[in-house]
Structure formats: structure tokens, C-alpha cells
JSON list of C-alpha atoms in Angstrom, two decimals:
[
{"chain": "T", "resi": 1, "resn": "MET", "atom": "CA", "xyz": [-40.32, -7.70, 41.90]},
{"chain": "T", "resi": 2, "resn": "ARG", "atom": "CA", "xyz": [-37.15, -5.88, 42.91]},
{"chain": "T", "resi": 3, "resn": "ARG", "atom": "CA", "xyz": [-35.14, -9.09, 42.48]},
{"chain": "T", "resi": 4, "resn": "LEU", "atom": "CA", "xyz": [-36.55, -9.55, 38.97]},
{"chain": "T", "resi": 5, "resn": "ASN", "atom": "CA", "xyz": [-35.56, -5.99, 37.99]},
{"chain": "T", "resi": 6, "resn": "LEU", "atom": "CA", "xyz": [-32.01, -6.52, 39.27]},
{"chain": "T", "resi": 7, "resn": "LYS", "atom": "CA", "xyz": [-31.66, -9.76, 37.25]},
{"chain": "T", "resi": 8, "resn": "HIS", "atom": "CA", "xyz": [-33.01, -7.98, 34.18]},
{"chain": "T", "resi": 9, "resn": "ILE", "atom": "CA", "xyz": [-30.51, -5.12, 34.58]},
{"chain": "T", "resi": 10, "resn": "VAL", "atom": "CA", "xyz": [-27.58, -7.53, 35.06]},
{"chain": "T", "resi": 11, "resn": "LEU", "atom": "CA", "xyz": [-28.64, -9.53, 32.01]},
{"chain": "T", "resi": 12, "resn": "CYS", "atom": "CA", "xyz": [-28.89, -6.37, 29.90]},
{"chain": "T", "resi": 13, "resn": "LEU", "atom": "CA", "xyz": [-25.43, -5.25, 31.02]},
{"chain": "T", "resi": 14, "resn": "VAL", "atom": "CA", "xyz": [-23.91, -8.64, 30.22]},
{"chain": "T", "resi": 15, "resn": "LEU", "atom": "CA", "xyz": [-25.51, -8.62, 26.77]},
{"chain": "T", "resi": 16, "resn": "ALA", "atom": "CA", "xyz": [-24.35, -5.06, 26.13]},
{"chain": "T", "resi": 17, "resn": "VAL", "atom": "CA", "xyz": [-20.74, -5.86, 27.05]},
{"chain": "T", "resi": 18, "resn": "TRP", "atom": "CA", "xyz": [-20.79, -9.07, 25.04]},
{"chain": "T", "resi": 19, "resn": "SER", "atom": "CA", "xyz": [-22.21, -7.37, 21.93]},
{"chain": "T", "resi": 20, "resn": "CYS", "atom": "CA", "xyz": [-19.59, -4.62, 22.08]},
{"chain": "T", "resi": 21, "resn": "ASN", "atom": "CA", "xyz": [-16.77, -7.17, 22.21]},
{"chain": "T", "resi": 22, "resn": "SER", "atom": "CA", "xyz": [-18.05, -9.63, 19.62]},
{"chain": "T", "resi": 23, "resn": "GLY", "atom": "CA", "xyz": [-15.93, -9.60, 16.47]},
{"chain": "T", "resi": 24, "resn": "SER", "atom": "CA", "xyz": [-13.47, -6.99, 17.69]},
{"chain": "T", "resi": 25, "resn": "ASP", "atom": "CA", "xyz": [-10.81, -9.52, 18.70]},
{"chain": "T", "resi": 26, "resn": "GLU", "atom": "CA", "xyz": [-9.95, -10.23, 15.07]},
{"chain": "T", "resi": 27, "resn": "GLU", "atom": "CA", "xyz": [-6.40, -9.21, 14.22]},
{"chain": "T", "resi": 28, "resn": "PRO", "atom": "CA", "xyz": [-5.77, -7.54, 10.84]},
{"chain": "T", "resi": 29, "resn": "THR", "atom": "CA", "xyz": [-3.99, -9.65, 8.22]},
{"chain": "T", "resi": 30, "resn": "GLU", "atom": "CA", "xyz": [-0.45, -8.82, 7.13]},
{"chain": "T", "resi": 31, "resn": "GLN", "atom": "CA", "xyz": [-1.84, -7.57, 3.81]},
{"chain": "T", "resi": 32, "resn": "GLU", "atom": "CA", "xyz": [-4.26, -5.27, 5.63]},
{"chain": "T", "resi": 33, "resn": "LEU", "atom": "CA", "xyz": [-1.37, -3.86, 7.67]},
{"chain": "T", "resi": 34, "resn": "VAL", "atom": "CA", "xyz": [0.63, -3.19, 4.49]},
{"chain": "T", "resi": 35, "resn": "VAL", "atom": "CA", "xyz": [-2.36, -1.48, 2.86]},
{"chain": "T", "resi": 36, "resn": "LYS", "atom": "CA", "xyz": [-2.84, 0.66, 5.97]},
{"chain": "T", "resi": 37, "resn": "ALA", "atom": "CA", "xyz": [0.84, 1.65, 5.99]},
{"chain": "T", "resi": 38, "resn": "LEU", "atom": "CA", "xyz": [0.76, 2.55, 2.28]},
{"chain": "T", "resi": 39, "resn": "THR", "atom": "CA", "xyz": [-2.50, 4.53, 2.41]},
{"chain": "T", "resi": 40, "resn": "LYS", "atom": "CA", "xyz": [-1.19, 8.07, 2.00]},
{"chain": "T", "resi": 41, "resn": "THR", "atom": "CA", "xyz": [0.50, 10.26, -0.58]},
{"chain": "T", "resi": 42, "resn": "TRP", "atom": "CA", "xyz": [4.15, 9.55, -1.26]},
{"chain": "T", "resi": 43, "resn": "GLY", "atom": "CA", "xyz": [6.70, 11.76, -2.98]},
{"chain": "T", "resi": 44, "resn": "ILE", "atom": "CA", "xyz": [10.30, 11.34, -4.00]},
{"chain": "T", "resi": 45, "resn": "ALA", "atom": "CA", "xyz": [12.61, 11.06, -0.98]},
{"chain": "T", "resi": 46, "resn": "PRO", "atom": "CA", "xyz": [15.68, 13.29, -0.81]},
{"chain": "T", "resi": 47, "resn": "GLY", "atom": "CA", "xyz": [18.84, 11.94, -2.43]},
{"chain": "T", "resi": 48, "resn": "ARG", "atom": "CA", "xyz": [19.22, 9.14, -4.94]},
{"chain": "T", "resi": 49, "resn": "SER", "atom": "CA", "xyz": [15.54, 8.22, -4.87]},
{"chain": "T", "resi": 50, "resn": "VAL", "atom": "CA", "xyz": [14.77, 6.85, -8.31]},
{"chain": "T", "resi": 51, "resn": "VAL", "atom": "CA", "xyz": [17.23, 4.36, -9.73]},
{"chain": "T", "resi": 52, "resn": "PHE", "atom": "CA", "xyz": [16.79, 2.96, -13.23]},
{"chain": "T", "resi": 53, "resn": "GLN", "atom": "CA", "xyz": [19.16, 0.19, -14.34]},
{"chain": "T", "resi": 54, "resn": "GLY", "atom": "CA", "xyz": [21.56, 1.19, -11.55]},
{"chain": "T", "resi": 55, "resn": "LEU", "atom": "CA", "xyz": [21.67, 4.87, -12.56]},
{"chain": "T", "resi": 56, "resn": "ASP", "atom": "CA", "xyz": [20.24, 7.80, -10.62]},
{"chain": "T", "resi": 57, "resn": "ALA", "atom": "CA", "xyz": [17.15, 9.06, -12.47]},
{"chain": "T", "resi": 58, "resn": "SER", "atom": "CA", "xyz": [15.77, 11.17, -9.61]},
{"chain": "T", "resi": 59, "resn": "VAL", "atom": "CA", "xyz": [16.01, 14.47, -11.49]},
{"chain": "T", "resi": 60, "resn": "PHE", "atom": "CA", "xyz": [13.46, 13.25, -14.05]},
{"chain": "T", "resi": 61, "resn": "TRP", "atom": "CA", "xyz": [11.00, 12.14, -11.36]},
{"chain": "T", "resi": 62, "resn": "ALA", "atom": "CA", "xyz": [11.24, 15.20, -9.06]},
{"chain": "T", "resi": 63, "resn": "ASP", "atom": "CA", "xyz": [7.50, 15.99, -9.29]},
{"chain": "T", "resi": 64, "resn": "PHE", "atom": "CA", "xyz": [6.32, 12.39, -8.92]},
{"chain": "T", "resi": 65, "resn": "GLU", "atom": "CA", "xyz": [3.60, 11.66, -6.35]},
{"chain": "T", "resi": 66, "resn": "LEU", "atom": "CA", "xyz": [1.97, 8.32, -5.66]},
{"chain": "T", "resi": 67, "resn": "SER", "atom": "CA", "xyz": [-1.22, 8.01, -3.61]},
{"chain": "T", "resi": 68, "resn": "PHE", "atom": "CA", "xyz": [-2.47, 4.66, -2.34]},
{"chain": "T", "resi": 69, "resn": "THR", "atom": "CA", "xyz": [-5.99, 4.16, -0.98]},
{"chain": "T", "resi": 70, "resn": "ASP", "atom": "CA", "xyz": [-7.35, 1.66, 1.50]},
{"chain": "T", "resi": 71, "resn": "ARG", "atom": "CA", "xyz": [-9.34, 0.14, -1.37]},
{"chain": "T", "resi": 72, "resn": "ARG", "atom": "CA", "xyz": [-6.13, -1.19, -2.96]},
{"chain": "T", "resi": 73, "resn": "SER", "atom": "CA", "xyz": [-5.98, 1.41, -5.68]},
{"chain": "T", "resi": 74, "resn": "PHE", "atom": "CA", "xyz": [-3.51, 4.14, -6.56]},
{"chain": "T", "resi": 75, "resn": "THR", "atom": "CA", "xyz": [-3.18, 7.38, -8.51]},
{"chain": "T", "resi": 76, "resn": "VAL", "atom": "CA", "xyz": [-0.03, 9.12, -9.65]},
{"chain": "T", "resi": 77, "resn": "SER", "atom": "CA", "xyz": [1.00, 12.54, -10.87]},
{"chain": "T", "resi": 78, "resn": "GLY", "atom": "CA", "xyz": [4.26, 14.03, -12.05]},
{"chain": "T", "resi": 79, "resn": "VAL", "atom": "CA", "xyz": [5.24, 11.13, -14.31]},
{"chain": "T", "resi": 80, "resn": "PRO", "atom": "CA", "xyz": [7.81, 12.25, -16.89]},
{"chain": "T", "resi": 81, "resn": "SER", "atom": "CA", "xyz": [6.57, 12.42, -20.47]},
{"chain": "T", "resi": 82, "resn": "GLY", "atom": "CA", "xyz": [6.77, 9.02, -22.16]},
{"chain": "T", "resi": 83, "resn": "TYR", "atom": "CA", "xyz": [6.94, 7.04, -18.91]},
{"chain": "T", "resi": 84, "resn": "ASP", "atom": "CA", "xyz": [3.25, 6.22, -18.48]},
{"chain": "T", "resi": 85, "resn": "ASP", "atom": "CA", "xyz": [4.08, 2.53, -18.75]},
{"chain": "T", "resi": 86, "resn": "VAL", "atom": "CA", "xyz": [6.37, 2.84, -15.69]},
{"chain": "T", "resi": 87, "resn": "TRP", "atom": "CA", "xyz": [3.57, 4.40, -13.61]},
{"chain": "T", "resi": 88, "resn": "PRO", "atom": "CA", "xyz": [0.10, 4.61, -15.18]},
{"chain": "T", "resi": 89, "resn": "ALA", "atom": "CA", "xyz": [-2.10, 7.50, -14.01]},
{"chain": "T", "resi": 90, "resn": "SER", "atom": "CA", "xyz": [-4.20, 5.15, -11.88]},
{"chain": "T", "resi": 91, "resn": "GLY", "atom": "CA", "xyz": [-4.83, 1.51, -11.19]},
{"chain": "T", "resi": 92, "resn": "THR", "atom": "CA", "xyz": [-5.41, -1.18, -8.62]},
{"chain": "T", "resi": 93, "resn": "PHE", "atom": "CA", "xyz": [-3.23, -3.78, -6.96]},
{"chain": "T", "resi": 94, "resn": "THR", "atom": "CA", "xyz": [-3.55, -7.21, -5.40]},
{"chain": "T", "resi": 95, "resn": "PHE", "atom": "CA", "xyz": [-1.41, -9.51, -3.28]},
{"chain": "T", "resi": 96, "resn": "PRO", "atom": "CA", "xyz": [-0.58, -12.39, -5.64]},
{"chain": "T", "resi": 97, "resn": "ASP", "atom": "CA", "xyz": [1.09, -14.53, -2.95]},
{"chain": "T", "resi": 98, "resn": "PRO", "atom": "CA", "xyz": [-0.88, -14.87, 0.30]},
{"chain": "T", "resi": 99, "resn": "LYS", "atom": "CA", "xyz": [2.37, -15.77, 2.08]},
{"chain": "T", "resi": 100, "resn": "ASP", "atom": "CA", "xyz": [4.20, -12.60, 0.94]},
{"chain": "T", "resi": 101, "resn": "PRO", "atom": "CA", "xyz": [2.56, -9.36, 2.11]},
{"chain": "T", "resi": 102, "resn": "ASN", "atom": "CA", "xyz": [5.48, -7.38, 0.65]},
{"chain": "T", "resi": 103, "resn": "LEU", "atom": "CA", "xyz": [4.71, -8.27, -2.96]},
{"chain": "T", "resi": 104, "resn": "ILE", "atom": "CA", "xyz": [1.92, -6.57, -4.87]},
{"chain": "T", "resi": 105, "resn": "GLU", "atom": "CA", "xyz": [0.80, -6.89, -8.46]},
{"chain": "T", "resi": 106, "resn": "ARG", "atom": "CA", "xyz": [-0.53, -3.87, -10.32]},
{"chain": "T", "resi": 107, "resn": "ASN", "atom": "CA", "xyz": [-3.52, -4.41, -12.59]},
{"chain": "T", "resi": 108, "resn": "ASP", "atom": "CA", "xyz": [-1.16, -4.04, -15.58]},
{"chain": "T", "resi": 109, "resn": "GLY", "atom": "CA", "xyz": [0.78, -7.16, -14.50]},
{"chain": "T", "resi": 110, "resn": "VAL", "atom": "CA", "xyz": [3.80, -5.43, -12.93]},
{"chain": "T", "resi": 111, "resn": "PHE", "atom": "CA", "xyz": [5.00, -7.09, -9.70]},
{"chain": "T", "resi": 112, "resn": "ILE", "atom": "CA", "xyz": [6.35, -4.66, -7.09]},
{"chain": "T", "resi": 113, "resn": "LYS", "atom": "CA", "xyz": [8.42, -5.63, -4.06]},
{"chain": "T", "resi": 114, "resn": "ILE", "atom": "CA", "xyz": [7.64, -3.32, -1.12]},
{"chain": "T", "resi": 115, "resn": "GLU", "atom": "CA", "xyz": [9.88, -2.52, 1.80]},
{"chain": "T", "resi": 116, "resn": "ILE", "atom": "CA", "xyz": [8.31, -0.25, 4.40]},
{"chain": "T", "resi": 117, "resn": "THR", "atom": "CA", "xyz": [11.28, 1.16, 6.29]},
{"chain": "T", "resi": 118, "resn": "SER", "atom": "CA", "xyz": [9.29, 3.52, 8.55]},
{"chain": "T", "resi": 119, "resn": "GLU", "atom": "CA", "xyz": [5.91, 5.26, 8.77]},
{"chain": "T", "resi": 120, "resn": "THR", "atom": "CA", "xyz": [7.24, 7.89, 6.37]},
{"chain": "T", "resi": 121, "resn": "ARG", "atom": "CA", "xyz": [9.56, 5.86, 4.10]},
{"chain": "T", "resi": 122, "resn": "VAL", "atom": "CA", "xyz": [8.91, 3.10, 1.60]},
{"chain": "T", "resi": 123, "resn": "GLU", "atom": "CA", "xyz": [10.96, 1.47, -1.14]},
{"chain": "T", "resi": 124, "resn": "LEU", "atom": "CA", "xyz": [9.33, 0.02, -4.26]},
{"chain": "T", "resi": 125, "resn": "VAL", "atom": "CA", "xyz": [11.35, -2.23, -6.56]},
{"chain": "T", "resi": 126, "resn": "PHE", "atom": "CA", "xyz": [10.13, -3.67, -9.84]},
{"chain": "T", "resi": 127, "resn": "GLU", "atom": "CA", "xyz": [11.14, -4.72, -13.31]},
{"chain": "T", "resi": 128, "resn": "LEU", "atom": "CA", "xyz": [9.29, -3.36, -16.31]},
{"chain": "T", "resi": 129, "resn": "ASN", "atom": "CA", "xyz": [9.22, -5.46, -19.46]},
{"chain": "T", "resi": 130, "resn": "ASP", "atom": "CA", "xyz": [7.89, -3.04, -22.04]},
{"chain": "T", "resi": 131, "resn": "THR", "atom": "CA", "xyz": [6.69, -5.20, -24.89]},
{"chain": "T", "resi": 132, "resn": "GLY", "atom": "CA", "xyz": [5.27, -2.19, -26.73]},
{"chain": "T", "resi": 133, "resn": "GLY", "atom": "CA", "xyz": [8.66, -1.16, -28.10]},
{"chain": "T", "resi": 134, "resn": "SER", "atom": "CA", "xyz": [8.74, 2.22, -26.39]},
{"chain": "T", "resi": 135, "resn": "ALA", "atom": "CA", "xyz": [11.04, 4.71, -28.11]},
{"chain": "T", "resi": 136, "resn": "PHE", "atom": "CA", "xyz": [12.15, 5.95, -24.69]},
{"chain": "T", "resi": 137, "resn": "GLY", "atom": "CA", "xyz": [13.59, 2.60, -23.59]},
{"chain": "T", "resi": 138, "resn": "THR", "atom": "CA", "xyz": [11.61, 2.28, -20.36]},
{"chain": "T", "resi": 139, "resn": "SER", "atom": "CA", "xyz": [12.24, -1.45, -19.93]},
{"chain": "T", "resi": 140, "resn": "GLY", "atom": "CA", "xyz": [14.44, -2.35, -17.00]},
{"chain": "T", "resi": 141, "resn": "ASN", "atom": "CA", "xyz": [14.80, -2.38, -13.23]},
{"chain": "T", "resi": 142, "resn": "TYR", "atom": "CA", "xyz": [13.40, 0.44, -11.11]},
{"chain": "T", "resi": 143, "resn": "ARG", "atom": "CA", "xyz": [13.81, 1.36, -7.46]},
{"chain": "T", "resi": 144, "resn": "PHE", "atom": "CA", "xyz": [11.72, 4.19, -6.00]},
{"chain": "T", "resi": 145, "resn": "MET", "atom": "CA", "xyz": [12.54, 5.50, -2.53]},
{"chain": "T", "resi": 146, "resn": "LEU", "atom": "CA", "xyz": [9.48, 7.46, -1.40]},
{"chain": "T", "resi": 147, "resn": "ALA", "atom": "CA", "xyz": [8.70, 9.63, 1.59]},
{"chain": "T", "resi": 148, "resn": "SER", "atom": "CA", "xyz": [5.49, 11.00, 3.04]},
{"chain": "T", "resi": 149, "resn": "GLY", "atom": "CA", "xyz": [4.87, 14.02, 5.18]},
{"chain": "T", "resi": 150, "resn": "SER", "atom": "CA", "xyz": [2.85, 12.08, 7.78]}
]
């Protein structure tokens, strides 16, 4: 009887260890790592942080904040008046090329190249083709250098 109890205990321990380890060896994908790195609130980095068509536009974007979530969505605040087509108030994004984790596509069709330079710095580069004929002339190349507090 004692021998049976010992075998039962050993079997239970083996099953417990095996069940705790099953599935946990899976490594996150490169896209999942990018999403994890982006998931926070970003603000304008000090210096020449917003460049439009090669010119420093940082002063106009001083209050800009961009928040990414782990559900591949984003919200923004502090967008200058008339520039909602550059950064809509909210949206989602996908990875259009499975081989390029540094390229995302916003739900409005804008492709953004991402360069994560550190845990607290990211660079977003994109071209906006405003077909709506905006009076503000928002079409062109943008580069946002963003920083986070964490």
C-alpha cells in the first residue's frame, strides 16, 4: 500500500510539472515584441522631434501624445488644428509584411516605418498622401521622434 501511495505521489508531481511547462516554451514573434515595446504613451522628444518635408515642425506638435495598446490600437491627443489626417484621434494598426516587424499600416492606409532606438525612444517615419485637398497642405514626409517616461 505504501509503495502504491509513493508511485501515485510521484506521478502527480510529474503531471504537475509537465502541465506547468506545457506551452510556455513558445517564443514571442517579432511583431509581438514590437507591440510590447510600443505599448505605452509617447510624447515629443526634446529637440528637432517632428520633421515635415525636411523642416522642423516640432513647435506645432509640442502637446502631441500617442498611446499604443497591446491590442494593436492607438489614441492620440494634442494634434494641431487641421492635422487630423496626419494623426487621427484613434485607430488600429496591422503588420502588412510578415517579414518586416518594423512596418505597420494604420487602418487609414498610412504605412509607418518604426525604429525603436531604446525602451524610451522611438522614431516613426511615414508619407501622407492627402487626396482630400486639405487647405493646410498636410501631404508630405513626416518623421516623429518620440520619448516615453518609462
